[in-house]
CSV table of C-alpha atoms in Angstrom, one decimal:
chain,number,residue,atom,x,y,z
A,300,UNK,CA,73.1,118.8,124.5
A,301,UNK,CA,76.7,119.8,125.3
A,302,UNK,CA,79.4,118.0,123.1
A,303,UNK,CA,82.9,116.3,124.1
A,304,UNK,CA,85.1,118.8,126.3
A,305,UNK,CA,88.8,118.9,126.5
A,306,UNK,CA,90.9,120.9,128.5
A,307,UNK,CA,93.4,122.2,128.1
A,308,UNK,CA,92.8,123.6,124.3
A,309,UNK,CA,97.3,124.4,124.1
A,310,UNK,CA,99.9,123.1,126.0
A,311,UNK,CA,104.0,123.8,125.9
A,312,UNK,CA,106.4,121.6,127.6
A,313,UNK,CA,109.7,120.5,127.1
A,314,UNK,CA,110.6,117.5,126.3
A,315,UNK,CA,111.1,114.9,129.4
A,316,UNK,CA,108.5,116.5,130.9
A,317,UNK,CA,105.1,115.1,132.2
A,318,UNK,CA,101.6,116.5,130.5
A,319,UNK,CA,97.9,115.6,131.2
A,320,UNK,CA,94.9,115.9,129.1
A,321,UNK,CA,91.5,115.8,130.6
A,322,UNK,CA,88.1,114.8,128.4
A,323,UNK,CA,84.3,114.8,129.6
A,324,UNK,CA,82.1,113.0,126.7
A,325,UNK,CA,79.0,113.5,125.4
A,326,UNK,CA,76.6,112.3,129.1
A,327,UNK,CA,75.2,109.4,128.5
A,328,UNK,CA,78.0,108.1,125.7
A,329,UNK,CA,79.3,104.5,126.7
A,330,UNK,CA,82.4,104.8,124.2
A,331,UNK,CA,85.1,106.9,124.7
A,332,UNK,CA,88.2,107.2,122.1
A,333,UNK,CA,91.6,109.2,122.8
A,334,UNK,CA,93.5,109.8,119.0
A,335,UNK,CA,96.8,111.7,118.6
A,336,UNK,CA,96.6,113.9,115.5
A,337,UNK,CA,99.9,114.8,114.1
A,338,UNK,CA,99.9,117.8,111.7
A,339,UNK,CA,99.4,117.0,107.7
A,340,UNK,CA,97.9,113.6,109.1
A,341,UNK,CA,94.7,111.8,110.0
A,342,UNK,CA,93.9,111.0,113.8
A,343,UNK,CA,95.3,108.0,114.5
A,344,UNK,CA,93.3,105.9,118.1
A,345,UNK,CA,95.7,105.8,121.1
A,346,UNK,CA,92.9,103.8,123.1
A,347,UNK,CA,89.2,103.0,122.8
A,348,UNK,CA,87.2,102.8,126.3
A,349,UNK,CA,83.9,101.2,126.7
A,350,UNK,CA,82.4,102.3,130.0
A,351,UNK,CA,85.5,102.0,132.3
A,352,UNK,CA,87.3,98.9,130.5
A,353,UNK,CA,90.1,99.3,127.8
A,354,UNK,CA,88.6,97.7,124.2
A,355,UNK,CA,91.6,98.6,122.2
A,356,UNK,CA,94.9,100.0,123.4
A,357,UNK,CA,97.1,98.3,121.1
A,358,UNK,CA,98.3,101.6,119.8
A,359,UNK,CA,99.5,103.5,122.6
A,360,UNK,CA,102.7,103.9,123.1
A,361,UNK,CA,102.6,101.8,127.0
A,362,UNK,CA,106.5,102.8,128.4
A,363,UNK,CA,105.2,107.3,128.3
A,364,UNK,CA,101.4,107.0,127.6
A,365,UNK,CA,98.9,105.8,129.8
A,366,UNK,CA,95.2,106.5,130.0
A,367,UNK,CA,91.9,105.8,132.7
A,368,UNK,CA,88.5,106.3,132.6
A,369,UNK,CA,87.4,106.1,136.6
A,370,UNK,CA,83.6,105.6,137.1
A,371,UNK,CA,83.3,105.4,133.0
A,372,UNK,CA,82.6,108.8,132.7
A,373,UNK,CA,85.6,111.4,132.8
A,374,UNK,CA,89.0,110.3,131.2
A,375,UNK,CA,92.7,111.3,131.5
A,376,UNK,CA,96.0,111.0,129.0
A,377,UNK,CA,98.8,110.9,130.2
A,378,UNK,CA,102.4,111.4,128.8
A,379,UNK,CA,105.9,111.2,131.0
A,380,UNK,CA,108.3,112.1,129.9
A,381,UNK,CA,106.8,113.6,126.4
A,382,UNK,CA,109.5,113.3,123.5
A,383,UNK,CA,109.8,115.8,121.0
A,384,UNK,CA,107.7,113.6,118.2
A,385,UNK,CA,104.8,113.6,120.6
A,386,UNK,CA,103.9,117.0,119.3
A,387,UNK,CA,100.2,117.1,118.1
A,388,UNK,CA,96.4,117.3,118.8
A,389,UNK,CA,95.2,115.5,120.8
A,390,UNK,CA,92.0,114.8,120.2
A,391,UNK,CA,88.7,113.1,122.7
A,392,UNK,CA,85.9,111.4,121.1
A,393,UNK,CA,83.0,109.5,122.6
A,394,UNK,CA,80.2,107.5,120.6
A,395,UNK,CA,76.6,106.3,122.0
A,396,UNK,CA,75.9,102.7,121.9
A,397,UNK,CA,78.1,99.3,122.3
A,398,UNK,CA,75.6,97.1,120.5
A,399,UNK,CA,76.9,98.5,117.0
A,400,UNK,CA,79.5,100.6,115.4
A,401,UNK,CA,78.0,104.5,115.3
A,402,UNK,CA,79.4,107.8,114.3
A,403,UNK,CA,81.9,109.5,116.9
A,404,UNK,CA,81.2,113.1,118.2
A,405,UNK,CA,84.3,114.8,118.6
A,406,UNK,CA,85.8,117.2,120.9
A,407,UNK,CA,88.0,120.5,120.0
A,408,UNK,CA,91.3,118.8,121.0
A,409,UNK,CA,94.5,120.0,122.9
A,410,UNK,CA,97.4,120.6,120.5
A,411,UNK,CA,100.6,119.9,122.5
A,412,UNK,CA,104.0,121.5,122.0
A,413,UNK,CA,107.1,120.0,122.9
A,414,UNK,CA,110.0,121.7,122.6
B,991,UNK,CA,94.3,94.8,108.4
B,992,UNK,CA,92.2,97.9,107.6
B,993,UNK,CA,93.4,100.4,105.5
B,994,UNK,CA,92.3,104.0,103.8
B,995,UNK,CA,93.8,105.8,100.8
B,996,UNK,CA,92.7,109.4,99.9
B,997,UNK,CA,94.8,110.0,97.1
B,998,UNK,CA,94.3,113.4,96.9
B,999,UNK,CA,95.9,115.7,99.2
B,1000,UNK,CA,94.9,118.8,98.6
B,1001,UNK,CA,92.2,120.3,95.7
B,1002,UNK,CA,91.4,123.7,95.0
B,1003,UNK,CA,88.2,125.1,93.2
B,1004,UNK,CA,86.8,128.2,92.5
B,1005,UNK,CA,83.5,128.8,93.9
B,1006,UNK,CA,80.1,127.1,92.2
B,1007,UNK,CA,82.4,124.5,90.8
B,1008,UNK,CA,81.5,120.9,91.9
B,1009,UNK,CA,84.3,118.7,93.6
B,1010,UNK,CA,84.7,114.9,94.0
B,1011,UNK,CA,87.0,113.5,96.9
B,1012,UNK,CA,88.3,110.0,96.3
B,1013,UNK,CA,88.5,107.3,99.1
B,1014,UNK,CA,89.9,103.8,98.9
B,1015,UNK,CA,89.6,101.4,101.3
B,1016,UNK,CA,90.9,97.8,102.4
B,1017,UNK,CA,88.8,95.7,104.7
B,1018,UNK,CA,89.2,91.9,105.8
B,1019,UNK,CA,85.8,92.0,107.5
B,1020,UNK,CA,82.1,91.3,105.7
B,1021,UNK,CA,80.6,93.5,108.0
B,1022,UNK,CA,82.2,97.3,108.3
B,1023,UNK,CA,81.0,101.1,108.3
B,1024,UNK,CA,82.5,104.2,106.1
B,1025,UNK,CA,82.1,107.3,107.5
B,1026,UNK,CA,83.2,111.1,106.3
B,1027,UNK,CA,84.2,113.7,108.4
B,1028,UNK,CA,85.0,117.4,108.0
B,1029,UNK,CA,87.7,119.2,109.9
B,1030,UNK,CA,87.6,123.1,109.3
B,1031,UNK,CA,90.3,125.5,110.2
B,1032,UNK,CA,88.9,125.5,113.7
B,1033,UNK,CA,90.1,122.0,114.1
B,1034,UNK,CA,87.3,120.0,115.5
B,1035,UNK,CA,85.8,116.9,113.4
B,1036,UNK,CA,82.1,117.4,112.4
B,1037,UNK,CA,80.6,114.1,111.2
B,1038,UNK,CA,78.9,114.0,108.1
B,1039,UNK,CA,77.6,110.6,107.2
B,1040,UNK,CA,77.4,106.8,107.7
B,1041,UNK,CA,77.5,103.6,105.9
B,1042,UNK,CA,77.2,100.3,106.1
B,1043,UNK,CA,78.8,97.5,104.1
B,1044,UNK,CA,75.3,96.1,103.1
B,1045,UNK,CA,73.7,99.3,101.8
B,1046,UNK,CA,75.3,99.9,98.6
B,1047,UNK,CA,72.6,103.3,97.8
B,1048,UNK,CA,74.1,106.5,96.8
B,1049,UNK,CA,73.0,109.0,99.0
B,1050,UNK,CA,72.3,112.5,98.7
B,1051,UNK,CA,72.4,115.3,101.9
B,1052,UNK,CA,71.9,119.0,99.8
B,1053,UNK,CA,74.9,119.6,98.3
B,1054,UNK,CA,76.8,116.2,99.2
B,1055,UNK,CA,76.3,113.5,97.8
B,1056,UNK,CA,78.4,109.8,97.9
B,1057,UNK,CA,78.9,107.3,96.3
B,1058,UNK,CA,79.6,103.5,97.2
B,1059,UNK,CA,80.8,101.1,95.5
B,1060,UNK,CA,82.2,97.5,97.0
B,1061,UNK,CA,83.4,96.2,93.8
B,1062,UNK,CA,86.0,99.1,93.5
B,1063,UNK,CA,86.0,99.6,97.4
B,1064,UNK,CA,84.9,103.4,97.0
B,1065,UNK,CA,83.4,105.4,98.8
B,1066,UNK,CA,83.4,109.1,97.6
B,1067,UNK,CA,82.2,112.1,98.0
B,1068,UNK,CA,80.8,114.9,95.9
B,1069,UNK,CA,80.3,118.6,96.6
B,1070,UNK,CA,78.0,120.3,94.4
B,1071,UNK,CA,78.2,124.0,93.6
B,1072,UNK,CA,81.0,124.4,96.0
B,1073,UNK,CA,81.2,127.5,98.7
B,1074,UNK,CA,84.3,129.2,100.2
B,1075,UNK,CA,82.7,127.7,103.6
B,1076,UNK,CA,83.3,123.9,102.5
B,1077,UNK,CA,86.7,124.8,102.6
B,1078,UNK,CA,88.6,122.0,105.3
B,1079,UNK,CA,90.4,119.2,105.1
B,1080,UNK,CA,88.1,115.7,104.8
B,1081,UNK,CA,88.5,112.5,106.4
B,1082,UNK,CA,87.4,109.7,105.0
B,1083,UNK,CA,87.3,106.7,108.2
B,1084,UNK,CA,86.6,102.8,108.3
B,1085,UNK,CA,85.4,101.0,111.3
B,1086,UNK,CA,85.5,97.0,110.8
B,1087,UNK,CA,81.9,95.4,113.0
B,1088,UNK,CA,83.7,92.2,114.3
B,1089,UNK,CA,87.7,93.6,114.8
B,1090,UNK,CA,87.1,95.2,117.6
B,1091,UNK,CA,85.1,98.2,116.0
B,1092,UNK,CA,88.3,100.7,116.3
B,1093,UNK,CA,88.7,103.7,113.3
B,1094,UNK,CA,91.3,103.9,111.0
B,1095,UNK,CA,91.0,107.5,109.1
B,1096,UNK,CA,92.3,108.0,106.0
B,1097,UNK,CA,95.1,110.6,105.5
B,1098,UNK,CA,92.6,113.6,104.4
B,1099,UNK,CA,91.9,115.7,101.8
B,1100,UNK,CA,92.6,119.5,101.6
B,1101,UNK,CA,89.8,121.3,99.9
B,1102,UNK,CA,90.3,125.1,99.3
B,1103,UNK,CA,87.2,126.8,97.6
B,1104,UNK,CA,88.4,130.0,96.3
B,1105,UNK,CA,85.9,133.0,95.5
């Protein structure tokens, strides 16, 4: 079974530019989680997606980040303009079921640079 | 609101020694799930186990082992006979059942196994 992809794995930008991640979960995975990983620190969820509708994005920064899932498969992050404290991994989950809480499976992340 | 402490930032052993990682939590929900994760040097989260608020056994996976406890809020995690390749940093998460069922990860722990 292939796991959670990301691309792209690095990214460098400067700040007040615009930057796009891209995840594909897990097939079949209903739950889909977008965290933002700052260096010495645990993740921390930007948004939670349950087949193509928004759970939980009570954490994401709304006036640079946004986020879709089209067709509740595929997802997209999106930051414009990126600030110079949005530097981190940033990091694509996805999780089976809705009916209960399971583990997340977790993709390889893209670490962003913002200089 | 849902919190987790890992008091320990970073531990070092030396090979064959056994390790304990500490992990606090604060809840407001009867219902929730503990998890552990792994994070090696190549950066991607690999799950480890699972728990829910009602099953208060220890559990034991080779090596690991954890250890719950509601009445202190625990939940740790022991390494037994430690190797150079358990050396990561470890995330101890917290997922409430009935507040939306988002994660809030600890800040981690640094384990370095030395030979």
């Amino acid at each position: 079974e292939a796991g959670v992809a990301q691309s792209p794995r690095y990214k460098i930008i400067e700040k007040r530019q615009s930057v796009a991640f891209w995840c594909n979960p897990i097939s079949g995975h209903a739950t889909l989680y977008w965290y933002q990983q700052i260096l010495g620190q645990g993740p921390k969820l930007l948004i939670q997606f349950q087949n193509n509708g928004v759970v939980d994005d009570s954490q994401l920064p709304k006036d640079r980040f946004s986020a879709e899932r089209l067709k509740g498969v595929d997802s997209t992050l999106k930051i414009q303009p990126a600030k110079l404290e949005d530097s981190a991994v940033y990091l694509c989950a996805s999780s089976p079921r809705v009916s209960e809480v399971n583990e997340q499976f977790f993709g390889p992340g893209t670490r962003l640079t913002v200089l | 609101a849902q919190k987790v402490t890992q008091a320990q930032t970073e531990i070092s052993v030396v090979e064959k020694e056994d390790v304990t990682l500490d992990c606090v939590y604060e809840t407001r929900d009867t219902t929730y799930y503990l998890f552990w994760y792994k994070q090696p040097p190549s950066g991607e989260l690999v799950f480890l186990i699972r728990r829910n608020s009602f099953d208060e056994q220890n559990e034991i996976s080779g090596r690991y082992s954890w250890n719950f406890q509601k009445s202190t809020s625990s939940f740790n995690f022991t390494i037994t006979a430690s190797q150079v390749v358990d050396s990561a940093v470890y995330f101890c998460a917290l997922s409430e059942a009935n507040y939306g069922q988002n994660f809030v990860f600890g800040p981690g722990t640094r384990l370095s196994v030395l030979p």
